[in-house]
Amino acid sequence: MIHPAFRRSHWRLALVGAGFIAATVQIGRAQPPQPGQPPQTPFRAGVDLVSLNVTVTEGVGKYVTDLAAEDFTVFEDGVKQDVTFFTRTNLPIALAVLIDTSASMENKLPTAQEAAIGFAKRLRPQDLAEVVDFDSRVVVRQSFSNNVAELEQAIRRTSAGGSTSLYNAVYIALKDLKKVVAKSTDEIRRQAIVVLSDGEDTSSLLPFEEVLDLAKRSETAIYSIGLRASEGTGVSAKGFKEAEFVMRQFSQETGGRSFFPSQLADLAAIYGQISDELSSQYTVGYTSKNPKRDGSWRRVVVRIVRPNLTARTKLGYFAPTPRS
């Protein structure tokens, strides 16, 4: 189906995404603290909990999954914060798989399809995924499902043609993920978008800045895969540089990661890396020491006490407003 939501608007979204819901629901259960975890106090109305999905690596591509709460130090606008929630539980995932099906992808699409299908097959029964293709228009080929056969069929139905509406596709995926609301602790999910494209946006109705702003207000990590231009594809080197900038921004701001493989054959391994990362993350939460509800951007930095480790998460969040 073609998604109907293509109108400009200004977003005033409260910080209540999947990560926030995960923290508040689990805190509300007031479970006994586990070894290496700080005490969890019952959630109180009016308390704004900042939730961060954090990836920790050592060297290149080695994920570290054995850390405790005391190994994490969180700073907001340079001020050290007190970690009040921590879990390394491998939460279920709500995932949007976005595939560029513009004309320049025609020769690449069969390989891209097989790589995306391999990615779908790595999903667990508790995970959900939707399949979206985008060229001149954006089509949701499969709404959120944990049925791998349905996801595979949706990916195989994609075909190449038309221009590229990347921003529209990311916007629609963000809006769809917002509808995935946890009704119980068993349905709490981390959220992510994995987008594959080979060129710059040429036909979106929405501007990059507006979609980036929406992404920064979400709890969704964006993983981007940019296929570099090759001769005969109709994608210019300048156009790809612009696309590369956009993809890096989406990923960096939201705590995801961007990939720019030199060979099409690398796609399967990249999807595998993304799958491994999503299953290796921590959730770290704190209540900001800044009481102002002014809607301002607050920069967040996470550091690891153990040496030679690097933490990656979203760059910050928008403070709540008096009306949120």
Short mmCIF file of N, CA, C and O in Angstrom, two decimals, residues 108-171:
data_model
loop_
_atom_site.label_atom_id
_atom_site.label_comp_id
_atom_site.label_asym_id
_atom_site.label_seq_id
_atom_site.Cartn_x
_atom_site.Cartn_y
_atom_site.Cartn_z
N LYS A 108 21.62 -3.86 -9.18
CA LYS A 108 22.04 -4.19 -7.81
C LYS A 108 20.94 -4.86 -7.01
O LYS A 108 21.20 -5.50 -5.99
N LEU A 109 19.71 -4.71 -7.46
CA LEU A 109 18.58 -5.12 -6.63
C LEU A 109 18.56 -6.61 -6.29
O LEU A 109 18.27 -6.96 -5.15
N PRO A 110 18.87 -7.52 -7.21
CA PRO A 110 18.84 -8.94 -6.83
C PRO A 110 19.77 -9.26 -5.66
O PRO A 110 19.38 -9.99 -4.75
N THR A 111 20.98 -8.70 -5.69
CA THR A 111 21.91 -8.92 -4.58
C THR A 111 21.40 -8.26 -3.30
O THR A 111 21.48 -8.84 -2.20
N ALA A 112 20.85 -7.06 -3.45
CA ALA A 112 20.31 -6.34 -2.29
C ALA A 112 19.15 -7.12 -1.67
O ALA A 112 19.01 -7.19 -0.44
N GLN A 113 18.31 -7.70 -2.52
CA GLN A 113 17.17 -8.48 -2.02
C GLN A 113 17.64 -9.68 -1.20
O GLN A 113 17.14 -9.95 -0.11
N GLU A 114 18.62 -10.41 -1.73
CA GLU A 114 19.10 -11.59 -1.03
C GLU A 114 19.73 -11.22 0.31
O GLU A 114 19.55 -11.93 1.31
N ALA A 115 20.46 -10.11 0.35
CA ALA A 115 21.08 -9.67 1.60
C ALA A 115 20.02 -9.28 2.62
O ALA A 115 20.12 -9.61 3.81
N ALA A 116 18.99 -8.56 2.17
CA ALA A 116 17.92 -8.15 3.07
C ALA A 116 17.13 -9.36 3.58
O ALA A 116 16.71 -9.40 4.74
N ILE A 117 16.93 -10.35 2.72
CA ILE A 117 16.23 -11.58 3.14
C ILE A 117 17.05 -12.31 4.20
O ILE A 117 16.51 -12.81 5.20
N GLY A 118 18.36 -12.37 4.00
CA GLY A 118 19.23 -12.98 5.01
C GLY A 118 19.12 -12.26 6.35
O GLY A 118 19.12 -12.89 7.42
N PHE A 119 19.00 -10.95 6.29
CA PHE A 119 18.82 -10.14 7.49
C PHE A 119 17.49 -10.49 8.18
O PHE A 119 17.43 -10.69 9.40
N ALA A 120 16.42 -10.59 7.40
CA ALA A 120 15.11 -10.92 7.95
C ALA A 120 15.13 -12.30 8.61
O ALA A 120 14.46 -12.52 9.64
N LYS A 121 15.87 -13.22 8.05
CA LYS A 121 15.92 -14.58 8.61
C LYS A 121 16.64 -14.63 9.95
O LYS A 121 16.52 -15.63 10.68
N ARG A 122 17.38 -13.59 10.28
CA ARG A 122 18.08 -13.54 11.57
C ARG A 122 17.20 -12.97 12.68
O ARG A 122 17.59 -12.95 13.84
N LEU A 123 16.02 -12.48 12.32
CA LEU A 123 15.12 -11.96 13.33
C LEU A 123 14.61 -13.09 14.22
O LEU A 123 14.40 -14.21 13.76
N ARG A 124 14.38 -12.78 15.49
CA ARG A 124 13.86 -13.76 16.43
C ARG A 124 12.33 -13.72 16.43
O ARG A 124 11.73 -12.75 15.96
N PRO A 125 11.68 -14.75 16.96
CA PRO A 125 10.21 -14.78 16.97
C PRO A 125 9.58 -13.57 17.66
O PRO A 125 8.48 -13.15 17.29
N GLN A 126 10.29 -12.99 18.65
CA GLN A 126 9.72 -11.85 19.38
C GLN A 126 9.96 -10.51 18.67
O GLN A 126 9.45 -9.48 19.11
N ASP A 127 10.73 -10.51 17.59
CA ASP A 127 11.00 -9.28 16.86
C ASP A 127 9.91 -9.01 15.83
O ASP A 127 9.22 -9.93 15.37
N LEU A 128 9.79 -7.74 15.44
CA LEU A 128 8.87 -7.33 14.39
C LEU A 128 9.63 -6.54 13.34
O LEU A 128 10.55 -5.79 13.66
N ALA A 129 9.22 -6.68 12.09
CA ALA A 129 9.85 -5.89 11.02
C ALA A 129 8.80 -5.53 9.97
O ALA A 129 7.84 -6.28 9.75
N GLU A 130 9.00 -4.37 9.34
CA GLU A 130 8.21 -4.01 8.17
C GLU A 130 9.16 -3.80 7.00
O GLU A 130 10.34 -3.50 7.20
N VAL A 131 8.65 -3.96 5.79
CA VAL A 131 9.46 -3.80 4.58
C VAL A 131 8.90 -2.63 3.78
O VAL A 131 7.69 -2.60 3.46
N VAL A 132 9.77 -1.66 3.47
CA VAL A 132 9.37 -0.47 2.73
C VAL A 132 10.30 -0.30 1.54
O VAL A 132 11.52 -0.35 1.70
N ASP A 133 9.75 -0.12 0.35
CA ASP A 133 10.62 0.25 -0.78
C ASP A 133 10.29 1.67 -1.22
O ASP A 133 9.18 2.16 -1.03
N PHE A 134 11.29 2.33 -1.76
CA PHE A 134 11.08 3.71 -2.16
C PHE A 134 11.81 4.00 -3.46
O PHE A 134 12.94 3.61 -3.68
N ASP A 135 11.09 4.64 -4.36
CA ASP A 135 11.66 5.22 -5.58
C ASP A 135 11.01 6.60 -5.71
O ASP A 135 11.20 7.44 -4.86
N SER A 136 10.18 6.81 -6.74
CA SER A 136 9.45 8.08 -6.83
C SER A 136 8.37 8.17 -5.75
O SER A 136 7.94 9.25 -5.37
N ARG A 137 7.93 7.02 -5.28
CA ARG A 137 6.93 6.95 -4.22
C ARG A 137 7.42 5.98 -3.16
O ARG A 137 8.42 5.28 -3.34
N VAL A 138 6.71 5.93 -2.04
CA VAL A 138 7.08 5.04 -0.94
C VAL A 138 5.97 4.01 -0.78
O VAL A 138 4.79 4.37 -0.67
N VAL A 139 6.33 2.74 -0.78
CA VAL A 139 5.36 1.66 -0.68
C VAL A 139 5.72 0.76 0.50
O VAL A 139 6.84 0.26 0.58
N VAL A 140 4.76 0.57 1.40
CA VAL A 140 4.94 -0.39 2.49
C VAL A 140 4.57 -1.77 1.95
O VAL A 140 3.39 -2.09 1.79
N ARG A 141 5.58 -2.57 1.66
CA ARG A 141 5.34 -3.89 1.07
C ARG A 141 4.82 -4.88 2.10
O ARG A 141 4.07 -5.80 1.77
N GLN A 142 5.23 -4.71 3.34
CA GLN A 142 4.77 -5.59 4.40
C GLN A 142 4.74 -4.79 5.70
O GLN A 142 5.75 -4.22 6.10
N SER A 143 3.59 -4.71 6.34
CA SER A 143 3.50 -4.05 7.63
C SER A 143 4.18 -4.92 8.68
O SER A 143 4.60 -6.05 8.40
N PHE A 144 4.28 -4.42 9.91
CA PHE A 144 5.06 -5.11 10.94
C PHE A 144 4.60 -6.54 11.14
O PHE A 144 3.41 -6.82 11.36
N SER A 145 5.55 -7.46 11.07
CA SER A 145 5.26 -8.88 11.15
C SER A 145 6.47 -9.61 11.72
O SER A 145 7.61 -9.14 11.59
N ASN A 146 6.23 -10.74 12.35
CA ASN A 146 7.33 -11.62 12.77
C ASN A 146 7.36 -12.89 11.93
O ASN A 146 8.03 -13.86 12.27
N ASN A 147 6.61 -12.87 10.81
CA ASN A 147 6.56 -14.00 9.90
C ASN A 147 7.64 -13.82 8.83
O ASN A 147 7.51 -12.97 7.94
N VAL A 148 8.69 -14.60 8.92
CA VAL A 148 9.83 -14.44 8.00
C VAL A 148 9.42 -14.68 6.56
O VAL A 148 9.91 -14.01 5.64
N ALA A 149 8.52 -15.63 6.33
CA ALA A 149 8.09 -15.91 4.95
C ALA A 149 7.39 -14.70 4.35
O ALA A 149 7.60 -14.37 3.17
N GLU A 150 6.56 -14.00 5.14
CA GLU A 150 5.89 -12.80 4.65
C GLU A 150 6.91 -11.70 4.34
O GLU A 150 6.79 -11.01 3.32
N LEU A 151 7.88 -11.55 5.19
CA LEU A 151 8.91 -10.53 4.97
C LEU A 151 9.73 -10.85 3.72
O LEU A 151 10.03 -9.96 2.92
N GLU A 152 10.07 -12.12 3.54
CA GLU A 152 10.83 -12.52 2.36
C GLU A 152 10.03 -12.25 1.09
O GLU A 152 10.56 -11.71 0.10
N GLN A 153 8.76 -12.61 1.08
CA GLN A 153 7.92 -12.37 -0.10
C GLN A 153 7.83 -10.89 -0.42
O GLN A 153 7.85 -10.49 -1.60
N ALA A 154 7.73 -10.06 0.62
CA ALA A 154 7.64 -8.62 0.41
C ALA A 154 8.92 -8.08 -0.22
O ALA A 154 8.88 -7.24 -1.13
N ILE A 155 10.07 -8.55 0.25
CA ILE A 155 11.35 -8.11 -0.31
C ILE A 155 11.47 -8.53 -1.77
O ILE A 155 11.93 -7.77 -2.62
N ARG A 156 11.04 -9.74 -2.09
CA ARG A 156 11.14 -10.24 -3.47
C ARG A 156 10.18 -9.49 -4.40
O ARG A 156 10.38 -9.49 -5.62
N ARG A 157 9.15 -8.87 -3.87
CA ARG A 157 8.20 -8.13 -4.71
C ARG A 157 8.74 -6.77 -5.14
O ARG A 157 8.13 -6.10 -5.98
N THR A 158 9.85 -6.33 -4.60
CA THR A 158 10.40 -5.02 -4.97
C THR A 158 10.96 -5.07 -6.38
O THR A 158 11.51 -6.07 -6.82
N SER A 159 10.82 -3.96 -7.11
CA SER A 159 11.36 -3.85 -8.47
C SER A 159 11.86 -2.43 -8.68
O SER A 159 11.37 -1.49 -8.05
N ALA A 160 12.80 -2.28 -9.58
CA ALA A 160 13.48 -0.99 -9.75
C ALA A 160 12.80 -0.12 -10.80
O ALA A 160 12.29 -0.61 -11.81
N GLY A 161 12.83 1.19 -10.55
CA GLY A 161 12.29 2.17 -11.50
C GLY A 161 11.98 3.47 -10.80
O GLY A 161 11.62 3.49 -9.63
N GLY A 162 12.16 4.58 -11.50
CA GLY A 162 11.80 5.87 -10.91
C GLY A 162 12.97 6.56 -10.23
O GLY A 162 14.12 6.15 -10.33
N SER A 163 12.65 7.62 -9.50
CA SER A 163 13.66 8.43 -8.83
C SER A 163 13.77 8.01 -7.36
O SER A 163 13.31 6.94 -6.99
N THR A 164 14.37 8.88 -6.51
CA THR A 164 14.66 8.49 -5.13
C THR A 164 14.00 9.44 -4.14
O THR A 164 14.28 10.64 -4.14
N SER A 165 13.13 8.90 -3.28
CA SER A 165 12.48 9.72 -2.25
C SER A 165 12.88 9.19 -0.86
O SER A 165 12.04 8.69 -0.10
N LEU A 166 14.15 9.30 -0.56
CA LEU A 166 14.72 8.77 0.68
C LEU A 166 14.10 9.42 1.92
O LEU A 166 13.74 8.74 2.89
N TYR A 167 13.98 10.76 1.91
CA TYR A 167 13.48 11.45 3.10
C TYR A 167 12.04 11.06 3.41
O TYR A 167 11.67 10.85 4.57
N ASN A 168 11.22 10.96 2.36
CA ASN A 168 9.84 10.51 2.57
C ASN A 168 9.80 9.13 3.22
O ASN A 168 8.99 8.86 4.11
N ALA A 169 10.70 8.24 2.76
CA ALA A 169 10.71 6.87 3.28
C ALA A 169 11.11 6.84 4.76
O ALA A 169 10.49 6.12 5.56
N VAL A 170 12.12 7.60 5.12
CA VAL A 170 12.55 7.64 6.53
C VAL A 170 11.45 8.22 7.39
O VAL A 170 11.16 7.72 8.49
N TYR A 171 10.80 9.27 6.90
CA TYR A 171 9.70 9.89 7.62
C TYR A 171 8.59 8.88 7.90
O TYR A 171 8.08 8.76 9.02
#
